[in-house]
Amino acid sequence: GFYGDRWKQVLIPKSSPTKAYFDTSDQDPFCMYNYLLDITTWNKSIRRGFIKVKITDYAGNIVESGMNSEASTFQQYKRVKILTGFYRDLDKISKISLTFSTKTLIGPKHKLRILQMKLKSLNNPER
């Protein structure tokens, strides 16, 4: 490891290709794999809440994102883009699950109806 403010001094002089992860997880190997979640919702009423993403590959491996720290606002037919990260990358995704939460203990439960969704790997944009 090295201090975050001195990464250029450590990485640039190296002759071999080096990957640097500035968004890290608390699990070994500590790198985060970032995805962009692009959602268009269908609810007539505005919904405000948090999205958690779970992806599964064909071998049955499952990885779940952390819940995003800021609530997103979802309006009918409006696209919302959310940056989400996973501690492990899955190559061939077979299933994507979303959990919507308002993080309120009292009051009615709300559903988020999804019209369209795209999940794009930022680490491997060809996928």
PDB file of C-alpha atoms in Angstrom:
ATOM      1  CA  GLY A   1       0.000   0.000   0.000  1.00  0.00           C
ATOM      2  CA  PHE A   2       0.874   3.652  -0.184  1.00  0.00           C
ATOM      3  CA  TYR A   3      -0.550   6.992   0.822  1.00  0.00           C
ATOM      4  CA  GLY A   4      -3.382   8.105  -1.427  1.00  0.00           C
ATOM      5  CA  ASP A   5      -1.880  11.544  -2.030  1.00  0.00           C
ATOM      6  CA  ARG A   6       1.362   9.985  -3.390  1.00  0.00           C
ATOM      7  CA  TRP A   7      -0.047   7.419  -5.818  1.00  0.00           C
ATOM      8  CA  LYS A   8       1.504   9.042  -8.909  1.00  0.00           C
ATOM      9  CA  GLN A   9       4.997   8.968  -7.385  1.00  0.00           C
ATOM     10  CA  VAL A  10       4.627   5.237  -6.688  1.00  0.00           C
ATOM     11  CA  LEU A  11       2.775   3.994  -9.781  1.00  0.00           C
ATOM     12  CA  ILE A  12       4.031   6.103 -12.697  1.00  0.00           C
ATOM     13  CA  PRO A  13       7.762   5.159 -12.415  1.00  0.00           C
ATOM     14  CA  LYS A  14       6.918   1.426 -12.610  1.00  0.00           C
ATOM     15  CA  SER A  15       7.682  -0.022 -16.036  1.00  0.00           C
ATOM     16  CA  SER A  16       5.032  -2.756 -15.877  1.00  0.00           C
ATOM     17  CA  PRO A  17       1.282  -2.064 -16.158  1.00  0.00           C
ATOM     18  CA  THR A  18      -0.220  -1.328 -12.765  1.00  0.00           C
ATOM     19  CA  LYS A  19      -3.836  -1.190 -11.668  1.00  0.00           C
ATOM     20  CA  ALA A  20      -4.803   1.288  -8.987  1.00  0.00           C
ATOM     21  CA  TYR A  21      -8.062   1.045  -7.038  1.00  0.00           C
ATOM     22  CA  PHE A  22      -9.109   4.259  -5.355  1.00  0.00           C
ATOM     23  CA  ASP A  23     -12.462   2.908  -4.248  1.00  0.00           C
ATOM     24  CA  THR A  24     -11.635  -0.038  -2.018  1.00  0.00           C
ATOM     25  CA  SER A  25     -13.596  -2.660  -0.137  1.00  0.00           C
ATOM     26  CA  ASP A  26     -12.936  -4.137   3.276  1.00  0.00           C
ATOM     27  CA  GLN A  27     -12.536  -7.652   1.825  1.00  0.00           C
ATOM     28  CA  ASP A  28      -9.416  -9.152   0.259  1.00  0.00           C
ATOM     29  CA  PRO A  29      -8.245  -8.302  -2.461  1.00  0.00           C
ATOM     30  CA  PHE A  30      -9.715  -4.880  -1.461  1.00  0.00           C
ATOM     31  CA  CYS A  31     -10.534  -3.684  -4.985  1.00  0.00           C
ATOM     32  CA  MET A  32     -14.018  -2.589  -6.028  1.00  0.00           C
ATOM     33  CA  TYR A  33     -15.614  -3.354  -9.366  1.00  0.00           C
ATOM     34  CA  ASN A  34     -17.837  -0.497 -10.432  1.00  0.00           C
ATOM     35  CA  TYR A  35     -21.008  -0.716 -12.474  1.00  0.00           C
ATOM     36  CA  LEU A  36     -23.355   1.952 -13.764  1.00  0.00           C
ATOM     37  CA  LEU A  37     -27.006   1.121 -13.163  1.00  0.00           C
ATOM     38  CA  ASP A  38     -29.325   2.994 -15.543  1.00  0.00           C
ATOM     39  CA  ILE A  39     -33.014   2.725 -14.556  1.00  0.00           C
ATOM     40  CA  THR A  40     -36.222   4.092 -16.028  1.00  0.00           C
ATOM     41  CA  THR A  41     -39.201   3.698 -13.685  1.00  0.00           C
ATOM     42  CA  TRP A  42     -42.894   3.413 -14.315  1.00  0.00           C
ATOM     43  CA  ASN A  43     -44.445   4.587 -11.020  1.00  0.00           C
ATOM     44  CA  LYS A  44     -46.901   7.464 -11.370  1.00  0.00           C
ATOM     45  CA  SER A  45     -45.925   8.826  -7.949  1.00  0.00           C
ATOM     46  CA  ILE A  46     -42.422  10.023  -7.184  1.00  0.00           C
ATOM     47  CA  ARG A  47     -40.404   7.503  -5.161  1.00  0.00           C
ATOM     48  CA  ARG A  48     -37.307   8.356  -3.158  1.00  0.00           C
ATOM     49  CA  GLY A  49     -35.056   5.630  -1.841  1.00  0.00           C
ATOM     50  CA  PHE A  50     -32.034   3.396  -2.095  1.00  0.00           C
ATOM     51  CA  ILE A  51     -31.171   0.585  -4.511  1.00  0.00           C
ATOM     52  CA  LYS A  52     -29.121  -2.510  -3.708  1.00  0.00           C
ATOM     53  CA  VAL A  53     -28.023  -4.693  -6.650  1.00  0.00           C
ATOM     54  CA  LYS A  54     -27.351  -8.435  -6.539  1.00  0.00           C
ATOM     55  CA  ILE A  55     -25.815 -10.233  -9.521  1.00  0.00           C
ATOM     56  CA  THR A  56     -25.538 -13.976 -10.111  1.00  0.00           C
ATOM     57  CA  ASP A  57     -23.382 -15.769 -12.661  1.00  0.00           C
ATOM     58  CA  TYR A  58     -24.111 -19.053 -14.460  1.00  0.00           C
ATOM     59  CA  ALA A  59     -22.093 -21.013 -11.868  1.00  0.00           C
ATOM     60  CA  GLY A  60     -24.381 -19.749  -9.090  1.00  0.00           C
ATOM     61  CA  ASN A  61     -21.892 -17.283  -7.565  1.00  0.00           C
ATOM     62  CA  ILE A  62     -23.638 -14.267  -6.040  1.00  0.00           C
ATOM     63  CA  VAL A  63     -22.243 -10.842  -5.221  1.00  0.00           C
ATOM     64  CA  GLU A  64     -24.186  -7.952  -3.710  1.00  0.00           C
ATOM     65  CA  SER A  65     -23.460  -4.241  -3.846  1.00  0.00           C
ATOM     66  CA  GLY A  66     -23.519  -2.028  -0.838  1.00  0.00           C
ATOM     67  CA  MET A  67     -26.511   0.257  -0.548  1.00  0.00           C
ATOM     68  CA  ASN A  68     -25.756   3.616  -2.149  1.00  0.00           C
ATOM     69  CA  SER A  69     -25.181   6.324   0.436  1.00  0.00           C
ATOM     70  CA  GLU A  70     -27.517   8.920  -1.071  1.00  0.00           C
ATOM     71  CA  ALA A  71     -31.185   8.396  -1.810  1.00  0.00           C
ATOM     72  CA  SER A  72     -32.208   8.638  -5.459  1.00  0.00           C
ATOM     73  CA  THR A  73     -35.410  10.215  -6.733  1.00  0.00           C
ATOM     74  CA  PHE A  74     -37.392   8.120  -9.206  1.00  0.00           C
ATOM     75  CA  GLN A  75     -40.029   9.771 -11.412  1.00  0.00           C
ATOM     76  CA  GLN A  76     -42.195   8.213 -14.097  1.00  0.00           C
ATOM     77  CA  TYR A  77     -40.309   7.752 -17.405  1.00  0.00           C
ATOM     78  CA  LYS A  78     -37.185   9.569 -16.093  1.00  0.00           C
ATOM     79  CA  ARG A  79     -33.793   7.861 -16.298  1.00  0.00           C
ATOM     80  CA  VAL A  80     -31.719   7.629 -13.133  1.00  0.00           C
ATOM     81  CA  LYS A  81     -28.056   6.607 -13.183  1.00  0.00           C
ATOM     82  CA  ILE A  82     -26.529   5.092 -10.048  1.00  0.00           C
ATOM     83  CA  LEU A  83     -22.891   4.144  -9.509  1.00  0.00           C
ATOM     84  CA  THR A  84     -22.688   0.859  -7.634  1.00  0.00           C
ATOM     85  CA  GLY A  85     -19.718  -1.254  -6.588  1.00  0.00           C
ATOM     86  CA  PHE A  86     -19.013  -4.911  -5.857  1.00  0.00           C
ATOM     87  CA  TYR A  87     -16.080  -6.470  -4.009  1.00  0.00           C
ATOM     88  CA  ARG A  88     -15.869  -9.225  -6.633  1.00  0.00           C
ATOM     89  CA  ASP A  89     -16.403  -9.229 -10.398  1.00  0.00           C
ATOM     90  CA  LEU A  90     -18.527 -11.857 -12.099  1.00  0.00           C
ATOM     91  CA  ASP A  91     -17.751 -12.552 -15.747  1.00  0.00           C
ATOM     92  CA  LYS A  92     -20.963 -13.973 -17.207  1.00  0.00           C
ATOM     93  CA  ILE A  93     -24.010 -12.603 -15.424  1.00  0.00           C
ATOM     94  CA  SER A  94     -27.152 -14.735 -15.578  1.00  0.00           C
ATOM     95  CA  LYS A  95     -29.417 -12.806 -13.199  1.00  0.00           C
ATOM     96  CA  ILE A  96     -29.747  -9.294 -11.766  1.00  0.00           C
ATOM     97  CA  SER A  97     -31.874  -8.559  -8.690  1.00  0.00           C
ATOM     98  CA  LEU A  98     -32.690  -5.138  -7.282  1.00  0.00           C
ATOM     99  CA  THR A  99     -33.906  -4.244  -3.801  1.00  0.00           C
ATOM    100  CA  PHE A 100     -35.557  -0.868  -3.288  1.00  0.00           C
ATOM    101  CA  SER A 101     -35.704   0.572   0.220  1.00  0.00           C
ATOM    102  CA  THR A 102     -36.897   3.851   1.668  1.00  0.00           C
ATOM    103  CA  LYS A 103     -35.144   3.008   4.969  1.00  0.00           C
ATOM    104  CA  THR A 104     -38.237   4.014   6.937  1.00  0.00           C
ATOM    105  CA  LEU A 105     -39.580   1.739   9.639  1.00  0.00           C
ATOM    106  CA  ILE A 106     -43.050   3.255   9.801  1.00  0.00           C
ATOM    107  CA  GLY A 107     -45.387   4.162   7.005  1.00  0.00           C
ATOM    108  CA  PRO A 108     -46.483   2.332   3.869  1.00  0.00           C
ATOM    109  CA  LYS A 109     -44.164   0.061   1.905  1.00  0.00           C
ATOM    110  CA  HIS A 110     -43.544   1.299  -1.616  1.00  0.00           C
ATOM    111  CA  LYS A 111     -42.637  -0.657  -4.712  1.00  0.00           C
ATOM    112  CA  LEU A 112     -40.486   0.620  -7.519  1.00  0.00           C
ATOM    113  CA  ARG A 113     -41.793  -0.487 -10.884  1.00  0.00           C
ATOM    114  CA  ILE A 114     -39.025  -0.703 -13.466  1.00  0.00           C
ATOM    115  CA  LEU A 115     -39.709  -0.070 -17.125  1.00  0.00           C
ATOM    116  CA  GLN A 116     -36.126  -0.431 -18.368  1.00  0.00           C
ATOM    117  CA  MET A 117     -32.792  -1.244 -16.750  1.00  0.00           C
ATOM    118  CA  LYS A 118     -29.174  -1.466 -17.946  1.00  0.00           C
ATOM    119  CA  LEU A 119     -26.163  -2.566 -15.905  1.00  0.00           C
ATOM    120  CA  LYS A 120     -22.781  -1.694 -17.420  1.00  0.00           C
ATOM    121  CA  SER A 121     -19.371  -2.668 -16.080  1.00  0.00           C
ATOM    122  CA  LEU A 122     -17.062   0.346 -15.823  1.00  0.00           C
ATOM    123  CA  ASN A 123     -14.010  -1.862 -15.264  1.00  0.00           C
ATOM    124  CA  ASN A 124     -14.820  -3.962 -18.357  1.00  0.00           C
ATOM    125  CA  PRO A 125     -16.831  -1.641 -20.655  1.00  0.00           C
ATOM    126  CA  GLU A 126     -16.883  -4.204 -23.502  1.00  0.00           C
ATOM    127  CA  ARG A 127     -19.357  -6.261 -21.443  1.00  0.00           C
TER     128      ARG A 127
END
